[in-house]
Coordinates of C-alpha atoms and ligand atoms in Angstrom, one line a residue:
X1 CA -176.8 78.9 145.9
X2 CA -175.9 75.7 147.6
X3 CA -178.0 73.8 150.1
X4 CA -176.0 74.1 153.3
X5 CA -178.1 71.7 155.5
X6 CA -177.6 68.7 153.3
X7 CA -174.2 68.3 151.8
X8 CA -174.1 66.1 148.8
X9 CA -173.1 62.4 149.4
X10 CA -172.2 62.2 145.8
X11 CA -169.5 59.6 146.1
X12 CA -170.8 57.7 149.1
X13 CA -173.6 55.3 148.4
X14 CA -174.9 53.0 151.1
X15 CA -176.6 49.7 150.2
X16 CA -179.9 51.2 151.2
X17 CA -179.4 54.3 149.0
X18 CA -178.8 52.0 146.0
X19 CA -182.2 50.5 146.4
X20 CA -184.2 53.7 146.6
X21 CA -184.6 57.3 145.6
X22 CA -182.5 59.1 143.1
X23 CA -179.6 56.7 143.6
X24 CA -181.5 53.7 142.3
X25 CA -180.6 52.0 139.0
X26 CA -177.4 54.0 138.2
X27 CA -176.1 54.2 134.7
X28 CA -173.1 51.9 134.4
X29 CA -169.8 53.9 134.0
X30 CA -167.8 51.3 136.0
X31 CA -167.6 53.7 139.0
X32 CA -170.9 53.9 141.1
X33 CA -169.8 57.0 143.0
X34 CA -169.1 58.8 139.8
X35 CA -172.4 57.6 138.3
X36 CA -174.3 59.2 141.1
X37 CA -172.1 62.3 141.1
X38 CA -172.9 62.8 137.4
X39 CA -176.6 62.1 137.8
X40 CA -177.0 64.6 140.5
X41 CA -175.0 67.2 138.6
X42 CA -177.4 66.9 135.6
X43 CA -180.6 66.9 137.6
X44 CA -179.3 70.0 139.6
X45 CA -179.2 71.7 136.2
X46 CA -183.0 71.7 136.5
X47 CA -182.7 73.5 139.8
X48 CA -183.2 70.7 142.3
X49 CA -181.7 70.9 145.8
X50 CA -180.0 68.0 147.7
X51 CA -183.0 68.1 150.0
X52 CA -185.4 67.4 147.2
X53 CA -183.2 64.6 145.8
X54 CA -183.2 62.8 149.1
X55 CA -187.0 62.2 149.0
X56 CA -188.8 59.1 147.7
X57 CA -189.0 59.5 144.0
X58 CA -192.4 59.0 142.4
X59 CA -192.4 58.6 138.6
X60 CA -195.5 59.8 136.7
X61 CA -196.0 58.1 133.4
X62 CA -197.3 61.0 131.2
X63 CA -199.3 59.8 128.2
X64 CA -200.5 63.2 127.2
X65 CA -200.4 63.7 123.4
X66 CA -201.9 65.9 120.8
X67 CA -202.9 62.7 119.1
X68 CA -204.8 61.5 122.2
X69 CA -207.8 63.7 123.2
X70 CA -208.9 60.9 125.6
X71 CA -205.8 62.1 127.6
X72 CA -206.4 65.8 127.0
X73 CA -206.5 66.5 130.7
X74 CA -203.1 65.0 131.3
X75 CA -201.4 68.4 132.2
X76 CA -204.0 69.1 134.9
X77 CA -203.7 65.5 136.3
X78 CA -199.9 65.7 136.4
X79 CA -200.1 69.0 138.3
X80 CA -202.5 67.5 140.8
X81 CA -200.5 64.3 141.2
X82 CA -197.3 66.3 141.8
X83 CA -199.2 68.3 144.5
X84 CA -200.2 65.1 146.2
X85 CA -196.7 63.7 146.0
X86 CA -195.2 66.8 147.5
X87 CA -197.8 67.1 150.2
X88 CA -196.7 63.6 151.3
X89 CA -193.0 64.5 151.2
X90 CA -192.1 62.8 147.9
X91 CA -190.3 64.1 144.8
X92 CA -192.5 63.8 141.6
X93 CA -190.8 63.2 138.3
X94 CA -193.0 62.9 135.2
X95 CA -191.8 61.2 132.1
X96 CA -193.2 60.5 128.7
X97 CA -194.2 57.2 127.3
X98 CA -196.0 56.1 124.2
X99 CA -199.7 57.1 124.1
X100 CA -202.2 55.2 122.0
X101 CA -205.5 56.5 120.9
X102 CA -208.1 54.3 119.1
X103 CA -208.6 56.5 116.1
X104 CA -205.0 57.5 115.6
X105 CA -203.3 54.1 115.6
X106 CA -202.7 52.3 112.4
X107 CA -203.2 49.5 111.7
X108 CA -204.9 49.1 115.2
X109 CA -204.3 50.3 118.7
X110 CA -204.0 46.6 119.8
X111 CA -201.0 46.2 117.5
X112 CA -199.3 48.9 119.6
X113 CA -200.5 47.9 123.1
X114 CA -197.6 45.5 123.7
X115 CA -195.1 48.1 122.4
X116 CA -196.5 50.6 124.9
X117 CA -196.3 48.0 127.7
X118 CA -192.6 47.4 126.8
X119 CA -191.9 51.2 126.8
X120 CA -193.7 51.5 130.2
X121 CA -191.9 48.5 131.8
X122 CA -188.4 49.5 130.5
X123 CA -188.7 53.2 131.5
X124 CA -189.9 52.2 135.0
X125 CA -186.8 50.0 135.2
X126 CA -184.4 52.4 133.6
X127 CA -185.2 55.5 135.6
X128 CA -184.9 55.9 139.4
X129 CA -188.3 55.8 141.0
X130 CA -189.7 54.2 144.2
X131 CA -193.2 54.1 142.9
X132 CA -195.0 55.0 139.7
X133 CA -198.3 56.7 138.9
X134 CA -199.6 55.4 135.6
X135 CA -201.8 58.0 133.8
X136 CA -204.0 56.1 131.3
X137 CA -207.5 56.1 130.0
X138 CA -208.0 55.3 126.3
X139 CA -208.7 51.7 125.6
X140 CA -205.2 50.1 125.3
X141 CA -203.3 52.4 127.5
X142 CA -204.5 51.1 130.9
X143 CA -203.8 47.5 130.0
X144 CA -200.5 48.4 128.5
X145 CA -199.5 50.3 131.7
X146 CA -200.7 47.5 134.0
X147 CA -198.9 44.9 132.0
X148 CA -195.7 46.9 132.0
X149 CA -195.9 47.8 135.7
X150 CA -196.7 44.2 136.6
X151 CA -193.4 43.1 134.8
X152 CA -191.4 46.0 136.4
X153 CA -192.5 44.9 139.8
X154 CA -192.2 48.2 141.8
X155 CA -195.1 49.9 143.7
X156 CA -197.6 51.2 141.1
X157 CA -200.9 53.0 141.1
X158 CA -203.2 53.6 138.2
X159 CA -204.7 57.0 137.6
X160 CA -207.6 57.0 135.0
X161 CA -208.0 60.1 132.9
X162 CA -211.8 59.9 133.1
X163 CA -214.7 59.8 130.8
X164 CA -215.8 62.6 128.4
X165 CA -219.0 64.5 128.9
X166 CA -222.1 63.7 126.8
X167 CA -223.3 65.9 124.0
X168 CA -226.8 66.6 122.6
X169 CA -228.1 66.2 119.0
X170 CA -231.5 67.8 118.5
X171 CA -232.3 67.3 122.2
X172 CA -231.2 63.7 122.2
X173 CA -228.3 62.9 124.5
X174 CA -225.3 61.4 122.7
X175 CA -221.8 60.1 123.5
X176 CA -219.0 58.2 121.9
X177 CA -219.1 55.7 120.8
X178 CA -222.3 53.6 120.9
X179 CA -224.1 56.6 119.4
X180 CA -221.4 56.9 116.8
X181 CA -222.3 53.5 115.5
X182 CA -226.0 54.0 115.9
X183 CA -226.1 57.2 113.9
X184 CA -223.6 55.8 111.3
X185 CA -226.0 52.8 110.9
X186 CA -228.9 55.2 110.3
X187 CA -226.8 57.0 107.7
X188 CA -225.9 53.8 105.9
X189 CA -229.6 52.8 105.9
X190 CA -230.3 56.2 104.4
X191 CA -232.5 57.2 107.3
X192 CA -230.6 60.4 107.9
X193 CA -228.8 62.6 105.4
X194 CA -225.2 63.9 105.0
X195 CA -226.0 67.2 106.7
X196 CA -227.4 65.5 109.8
X197 CA -224.6 63.1 110.2
X198 CA -222.2 66.1 110.0
X199 CA -224.1 67.7 112.9
X200 CA -223.9 64.5 114.9
X201 CA -220.2 64.4 114.3
X202 CA -219.9 67.7 116.2
X203 CA -221.8 66.4 119.3
X204 CA -220.5 62.9 119.9
X205 CA -217.4 63.9 121.8
X206 CA -218.4 66.8 124.0
X207 CA -215.1 67.2 125.9
X208 CA -211.7 65.6 126.4
X209 CA -211.8 62.2 128.1
X210 CA -212.5 58.6 127.3
X211 CA -215.6 57.2 125.6
X212 CA -218.7 57.8 127.8
X213 CA -220.3 54.4 127.5
X214 CA -219.2 51.0 128.8
X215 CA -216.6 50.6 126.1
X216 CA -213.1 49.2 126.7
X217 CA -211.8 52.4 128.4
X218 CA -214.7 52.4 131.0
X219 CA -214.3 48.7 131.4
X220 CA -210.6 48.9 132.1
X221 CA -211.2 51.8 134.5
X222 CA -213.6 49.6 136.5
X223 CA -211.3 46.6 136.2
X224 CA -208.4 48.7 137.5
X225 CA -210.4 49.7 140.5
X226 CA -211.7 46.2 141.1
X227 CA -208.1 44.9 140.9
X228 CA -207.3 47.4 143.7
X229 CA -204.9 49.3 141.5
X230 CA -206.7 52.8 141.8
X231 CA -207.6 54.8 144.9
X232 CA -211.3 54.1 145.9
X233 CA -213.6 55.9 143.5
X234 CA -210.9 56.2 140.9
X235 CA -212.8 54.7 138.0
X236 CA -215.8 57.0 137.4
X237 CA -215.2 60.7 137.7
X238 CA -215.4 62.4 134.3
X239 CA -212.2 63.9 133.0
X240 CA -213.1 67.6 133.4
X241 CA -214.5 67.4 136.9
X242 CA -213.0 68.6 140.3
X243 CA -213.6 65.0 141.5
X244 CA -211.1 63.8 138.9
X245 CA -208.5 66.3 140.0
X246 CA -209.0 65.4 143.6
X247 CA -208.5 61.7 142.7
X248 CA -205.2 62.7 141.0
X249 CA -204.0 64.5 144.1
X250 CA -204.9 61.6 146.3
X251 CA -203.2 59.2 143.9
X252 CA -199.9 61.2 144.3
X253 CA -200.2 61.1 148.1
X254 CA -200.9 57.3 148.1
X255 CA -198.0 56.7 145.8
X256 CA -195.6 58.1 148.4
X257 CA -197.0 55.9 151.1
X258 CA -196.7 52.9 148.8
X259 CA -193.1 53.8 148.1
X260 CA -192.3 54.1 151.9
X261 CA -194.2 50.8 152.7
X262 CA -192.7 49.0 149.6
X263 CA -196.2 48.0 148.6
X264 CA -195.2 46.3 145.4
X265 CA -197.6 45.4 142.6
X266 CA -197.4 41.6 143.2
X267 CA -199.1 42.2 146.6
X268 CA -202.1 43.8 144.7
X269 CA -202.3 41.7 141.5
X270 CA -203.1 38.4 143.3
X271 CA -205.5 35.6 142.1
X272 CA -208.1 37.1 144.5
X273 CA -207.8 40.4 142.8
X274 CA -208.1 38.9 139.3
X275 CA -211.2 37.0 140.4
X276 CA -212.7 40.3 141.6
X277 CA -211.9 41.9 138.3
X278 CA -213.6 39.0 136.4
X279 CA -216.7 39.4 138.5
X280 CA -216.8 43.1 137.8
X281 CA -216.2 42.6 134.1
X282 CA -219.3 40.4 134.0
X283 CA -221.4 42.6 136.2
X284 CA -220.8 45.8 134.3
X285 CA -221.6 44.3 130.9
X286 CA -218.0 45.1 130.1
X287 CA -216.2 45.1 126.8
X288 CA -215.2 41.8 125.4
X289 CA -211.7 43.3 125.1
X290 CA -211.6 43.3 128.9
X291 CA -211.0 39.5 129.0
X292 CA -208.1 39.8 126.5
X293 CA -206.5 42.5 128.5
X294 CA -207.1 40.7 131.9
X295 CA -205.5 37.5 130.4
X296 CA -202.4 39.6 129.3
X297 CA -202.0 41.3 132.7
X298 CA -202.5 38.0 134.5
X299 CA -199.9 36.4 132.2
X300 CA -197.4 39.0 133.3
X301 CA -197.9 37.7 136.8
X302 CA -197.6 34.0 135.7
X303 CA -201.3 33.2 135.7
X304 CA -203.7 31.9 133.1
X305 CA -207.4 33.1 133.1
X306 CA -209.6 30.0 132.9
X307 CA -212.3 31.0 130.3
X308 CA -214.5 28.1 131.2
X309 CA -214.4 29.2 134.8
X310 CA -215.2 32.8 133.7
X311 CA -218.3 31.4 132.0
X312 CA -219.3 29.5 135.2
X313 CA -218.9 32.7 137.2
X314 CA -221.1 34.5 134.6
X315 CA -224.0 32.1 135.4
X316 CA -224.3 33.7 138.9
X317 CA -223.0 37.2 138.2
X318 CA -225.8 39.3 136.6
X319 CA -225.3 42.5 134.7
X320 CA -226.1 45.2 137.2
X321 CA -224.8 48.4 135.5
X322 CA -227.3 50.1 133.3
X323 CA -224.9 51.7 130.9
X324 CA -224.9 51.7 127.1
X325 CA -224.5 49.6 125.1
X326 CA -226.2 47.0 127.4
X327 CA -228.3 49.6 129.1
X328 CA -229.3 53.3 128.9
X329 CA -226.9 55.5 130.9
X330 CA -223.4 57.0 130.5
X331 CA -220.3 57.1 132.7
X332 CA -221.1 60.4 134.3
X333 CA -224.4 59.0 135.5
X334 CA -222.5 56.1 137.0
X335 CA -220.3 58.5 138.8
X336 CA -223.4 60.4 140.1
X337 CA -224.8 57.1 141.3
X338 CA -221.7 56.6 143.5
X339 CA -219.4 54.9 141.0
X340 CA -217.7 51.6 141.8
X341 CA -218.6 51.8 145.5
X342 CA -222.2 51.3 144.6
X343 CA -221.5 48.4 142.3
X344 CA -219.0 46.7 144.7
X345 CA -221.5 47.0 147.6
X346 CA -224.1 45.2 145.5
X347 CA -221.5 42.5 144.5
X348 CA -220.0 42.1 147.9
X349 CA -221.2 38.5 148.5
X350 CA -219.4 37.4 145.3
X351 CA -216.1 39.2 145.9
X352 CA -212.8 38.3 147.6
X353 CA -213.0 41.0 150.3
X354 CA -209.6 40.3 151.7
X355 CA -207.8 41.4 148.5
X356 CA -205.3 44.2 149.2
X357 CA -205.6 47.5 147.4
X358 CA -203.2 50.4 146.8
X359 CA -204.4 52.1 149.9
X360 CA -202.9 49.3 152.0
X361 CA -206.5 48.4 153.1
X362 CA -208.5 45.5 151.7
X363 CA -211.3 45.8 149.1
X364 CA -213.8 44.9 151.9
X365 CA -212.5 47.6 154.1
X366 CA -212.8 50.1 151.3
X367 CA -216.4 49.1 150.5
X368 CA -217.3 49.6 154.2
X369 CA -215.5 53.0 154.3
X370 CA -217.6 54.2 151.3
X371 CA -220.6 54.2 153.6
X372 CA -224.2 53.2 152.9
X373 CA -225.8 53.4 149.5
X374 CA -228.5 55.8 148.4
X375 CA -231.4 55.9 145.9
X376 CA -230.2 55.8 142.3
X377 CA -231.2 54.0 139.1
X378 CA -227.8 53.2 137.4
X379 CA -226.6 50.2 139.4
X380 CA -229.4 47.7 139.8
X381 CA -229.8 45.4 142.8
X382 CA -229.0 41.7 142.2
X383 CA -232.7 41.0 142.6
X384 CA -233.5 43.1 139.5
X385 CA -230.6 43.0 137.1
X386 CA -230.2 44.4 133.6
X387 CA -229.4 40.9 132.4
X388 CA -229.7 37.8 134.5
X389 CA -226.2 36.5 133.7
X390 CA -222.8 38.0 133.1
X391 CA -222.3 40.1 130.0
X392 CA -219.9 37.7 128.4
X393 CA -220.5 34.0 127.5
X394 CA -217.7 31.6 126.5
X395 CA -218.5 29.3 123.5
X396 CA -216.8 26.0 122.6
X397 CA -217.1 23.7 119.6
X398 CA -215.3 22.5 116.6
X399 CA -215.2 25.9 115.1
X400 CA -213.3 27.3 118.1
X401 CA -211.3 24.6 119.9
X402 CA -209.6 27.2 122.0
X403 CA -212.9 29.1 122.7
X404 CA -214.8 32.1 121.4
X405 CA -216.8 34.7 123.2
X406 CA -220.1 36.5 122.7
X407 CA -221.3 39.6 124.6
X408 CA -224.7 38.1 125.3
X409 CA -226.0 41.2 127.1
X410 CA -225.7 43.2 123.8
X411 CA -227.0 40.4 121.5
X412 CA -230.4 39.9 120.1
X413 CA -232.4 37.3 122.1
X414 CA -233.9 35.8 118.9
X415 CA -230.5 35.1 117.3
X416 CA -228.8 33.5 120.3
X417 CA -230.2 30.1 119.3
X418 CA -229.6 30.0 115.6
X419 CA -228.5 27.8 112.8
X420 CA -227.7 29.4 109.4
X421 CA -225.8 29.3 106.2
X422 CA -222.2 30.7 106.2
X423 CA -221.6 33.8 104.0
X424 CA -217.8 34.0 104.1
X425 CA -215.4 36.9 103.7
X426 CA -211.8 35.9 103.4
X427 CA -210.4 39.0 105.0
X428 CA -211.2 42.7 105.8
X429 CA -210.4 43.8 102.2
X430 CA -212.8 41.2 100.8
X431 CA -215.5 42.4 103.3
X432 CA -215.0 46.0 102.3
X433 CA -215.2 45.1 98.6
X434 CA -218.4 43.1 98.7
X435 CA -220.5 43.8 101.9
X436 CA -222.5 46.6 100.2
X437 CA -222.9 44.9 96.8
X438 CA -226.5 44.4 95.7
X439 CA -225.3 41.1 94.2
X440 CA -224.2 39.7 97.6
X441 CA -226.0 36.4 98.2
X442 CA -227.2 37.0 101.7
X443 CA -230.4 36.9 103.8
X444 CA -231.1 37.9 107.4
X445 CA -231.0 34.3 108.4
X446 CA -227.5 33.7 107.2
X447 CA -224.3 33.9 109.4
X448 CA -221.6 36.3 108.3
X449 CA -218.1 34.8 108.7
X450 CA -215.0 37.0 108.5
X451 CA -211.5 35.4 108.5
X452 CA -208.0 36.8 109.0
X453 CA -208.7 39.5 111.5
X454 CA -207.1 37.7 114.5
X455 CA -203.9 38.5 116.3
X456 CA -201.6 37.6 113.4
X457 CA -204.2 37.9 110.6
X458 CA -204.7 41.6 110.2
X459 CA -202.3 41.9 112.2
X460 CA -203.2 43.3 115.6
X461 CA -206.7 41.8 115.9
X462 CA -208.6 44.9 114.8
X463 CA -212.1 45.7 116.1
X464 CA -213.5 44.6 112.8
X465 CA -215.7 41.9 114.3
X466 CA -218.6 44.3 114.3
X467 CA -219.2 43.4 110.7
X468 CA -221.7 45.9 109.2
X469 CA -225.1 44.7 108.2
X470 CA -225.0 44.3 104.4
X471 CA -226.5 47.5 102.9
X472 CA -229.3 45.6 101.1
X473 CA -230.4 44.1 104.4
X474 CA -230.0 47.4 106.3
X475 CA -232.2 49.1 103.7
X476 CA -234.8 46.4 104.3
X477 CA -234.8 47.2 108.0
X478 CA -232.5 44.3 109.3
X479 CA -230.9 45.5 112.6
X480 CA -229.0 42.4 113.6
X481 CA -227.5 39.3 112.0
X482 CA -225.2 36.6 113.5
X483 CA -221.6 37.4 112.8
X484 CA -218.5 35.3 113.5
X485 CA -214.8 36.2 113.3
X486 CA -211.4 35.8 115.0
X487 CA -211.2 39.6 115.6
X488 CA -212.4 41.8 118.4
X489 CA -215.2 44.3 118.7
X490 CA -215.3 47.7 120.4
X491 CA -217.0 47.6 123.7
X492 CA -219.3 50.3 122.5
X493 CA -220.8 48.0 119.8
X494 CA -223.8 45.7 120.0
X495 CA -225.3 42.8 118.1
X496 CA -225.2 39.0 118.0
X497 CA -221.5 38.9 117.4
X498 CA -219.1 36.0 118.1
X499 CA -215.5 37.1 118.6
X500 CA -212.0 35.9 119.4
X501 CA -212.4 32.5 117.6
X502 CA -209.3 30.6 118.7
X503 CA -207.1 29.5 117.1
X504 CA -207.4 32.2 114.5
X505 CA -207.7 31.5 110.8
X506 CA -204.2 33.0 110.0
X507 CA -202.5 30.1 111.9
X508 CA -204.8 27.4 110.4
X509 CA -207.6 27.3 112.9
X510 CA -210.8 25.7 111.7
X511 CA -212.2 29.1 110.8
X512 CA -209.8 29.2 107.9
X513 CA -211.6 26.3 106.3
X514 CA -215.2 27.5 106.5
X515 CA -216.8 27.6 103.0
X516 CA -219.8 29.6 101.7
X517 CA -222.9 27.6 102.3
X518 CA -221.6 25.5 105.3
X519 CA -224.1 25.3 108.1
X520 CA -223.2 26.8 111.5
X521 CA -225.0 26.4 114.8
X522 CA -224.8 29.0 117.5
X523 CA -226.4 28.1 120.9
X524 CA -225.6 30.6 123.6
X525 CA -227.7 28.5 126.0
X526 CA -225.5 25.5 125.4
X527 CA -222.4 27.6 125.0
X528 CA -221.9 26.0 121.6
X529 CA -220.4 27.1 118.3
X530 CA -220.5 24.3 115.8
X531 CA -219.5 24.1 112.1
X532 CA -221.7 21.3 110.6
X533 CA -218.7 19.9 108.7
X534 CA -217.0 16.6 109.6
X535 CA -213.5 16.4 111.0
X536 CA -212.5 14.4 107.9
X537 CA -213.8 17.1 105.5
X538 CA -212.1 19.8 107.5
X539 CA -208.8 17.9 107.4
X540 CA -209.2 17.4 103.6
X541 CA -209.8 21.1 103.1
X542 CA -206.7 21.9 105.3
X543 CA -204.6 19.5 103.1
X544 CA -205.9 21.1 99.9
X545 CA -205.5 24.7 101.0
X546 CA -202.8 24.8 103.7
X547 CA -202.5 28.1 105.5
X548 CA -199.3 30.1 105.2
X549 CA -198.8 32.2 108.3
X550 CA -198.1 35.9 107.7
X551 CA -194.5 37.1 108.0
X552 CA -192.6 40.4 107.9
X553 CA -189.1 41.4 106.8
X554 CA -188.1 43.6 109.7
X555 CA -188.9 45.9 112.6
X556 CA -191.8 45.8 115.1
X557 CA -194.0 44.0 112.6
X558 CA -191.6 41.1 112.5
X559 CA -191.4 41.0 116.3
X560 CA -195.2 41.1 116.5
X561 CA -195.8 38.3 113.9
X562 CA -193.1 36.1 115.3
X563 CA -194.0 36.3 119.0
X564 CA -197.7 37.3 119.5
X565 CA -199.8 34.7 121.2
X566 CA -203.6 34.0 120.8
X567 CA -206.6 35.7 122.3
X568 CA -207.0 33.3 125.2
X569 CA -203.4 34.2 126.2
X570 CA -204.1 37.9 125.9
X571 CA -202.4 38.6 122.6
X572 CA -199.2 39.4 124.5
X573 CA -195.8 38.6 123.2
X574 CA -194.7 35.2 124.4
X575 CA -191.3 36.5 125.7
X576 CA -193.1 39.1 127.9
X577 CA -195.0 36.6 129.9
X578 CA -193.8 35.9 133.4
X579 CA -191.2 33.1 133.4
X580 CA -192.7 31.6 136.5
X581 CA -195.9 29.8 136.0
X582 CA -198.3 30.2 138.9
X583 CA -201.4 28.4 137.8
X584 CA -204.9 29.3 136.6
X585 CA -207.4 31.8 137.9
X586 CA -209.8 31.0 139.4
X587 CA -207.8 28.4 141.3
X588 CA -208.9 24.8 142.2
X589 CA -211.4 25.9 144.8
X590 CA -213.7 27.2 142.0
Ligands
FES601 FE1 -210.3 56.7 123.6 FE2 -212.8 55.6 123.2 S1 -211.4 56.4 121.7 S2 -211.6 55.8 125.0

């Protein structure tokens, strides 16, 4: 049956048509009228009418995958987004992209983040859509989507899949993945047996959804909302709740309005928005991965994140959110406490309130619309913080000329001012081979150094910076020891752990030339990381043992090793960065 009210304009494209809707971005056959005629013929094969095809088209990036239980609610979210789009008069079109789950990505999810961002960017560019809804949640997916959407440049809105529920082990509340590490540590120390660790394994992930603590997924959800890229309240509802489904419907509706108003992503991802995200990262005790991802997203807009300025911001941005691993609660508690509105209300004096959000209103307006706060114990007032400074401190020194970071809110206070003897592991394989040996020459006062787990070293900068306590020390009751590497750490981990040492050892950074027995000084108070070895001696070692950078013969690995940049640049590919340099964030007024 034909659609009598709206005859097909198949061969008649006005300039306005070419910029929007189903006519956008036509496949090139050399005849634009024919291209549209053909496109419409094919899509009508799926039963669409001309009336439907004249609506604003809202793409929905579907990252549902059997390999990604963190996105296990994707079908319900897509249904709700489509409802929201259609209620607002748009045409929803979902499409698949790469989906990346932490535990199902070899060698690391970080290795694949840039590939996912390229997929997201190119499919947004290639397919006709006036706005895009990005459904992401698991650690690398949200940054990959924001990076890709930032480069694609059309109106974009992030929909978070939401956190998992918590489980219970022998009446103790548990959730991935801080408790995964805690219980595994007990098993390694032989405090619990194989039967109990198997029981724990059944309880850690109680439903679909992302990790329930302030890991990277929760961090990026909060950052996405702080950036203004989600609808208000979009960060915190757990995956299996009605609130999450309502957020999805609302996201679809907002996407249509954004398409009509041409509210492009460059109007949202401004320096003011990135500053807000940096404040929030510090105040939530967020994952150290958050700074890498923020640097990558900012790079897609032509900005550099100034790590020293981030550290200065941290001095007057206390950790307010009482979530594991820095505190005690889980994401569903944060949601019950009002979610990001509660946190943003408390941070209001430190935020750029005029930053625009996807709703077309400013962050300040959205905070006011959320109404007054109420009694709760998850978000602390600034007068009574969890930790008096921001969660992340930036270290400098001859061991890390390009900087390194430490999650001070999850570190042991006694070890934050420490000098010790280096116990060096050359790479992850060396670590695995020797860390549990009873012959390992190590004491609790030593500093474990792991090389070659940076962006190029592993490659993909694995979350191997959480070096396990050597078994002989764990058995003796040692719970923490200073650890240093050029790798990353899961946001769910804790300990006195220095990460992201830049430049990495695989490209010849000073870390490559640390020897067993060298003295290293860590002073978080002075923001210092010093190798007690002279410049002359380091230069001599570099001459004697020059570093050969890793290479690959072909494929994505070759692209990765040839073009990946360092941690302070977000571990993005150099050719994906915005070609127009727009300066540093925060800008000169900071
Ligand atoms: Fe997906 Fe933790 S594994 S969020």
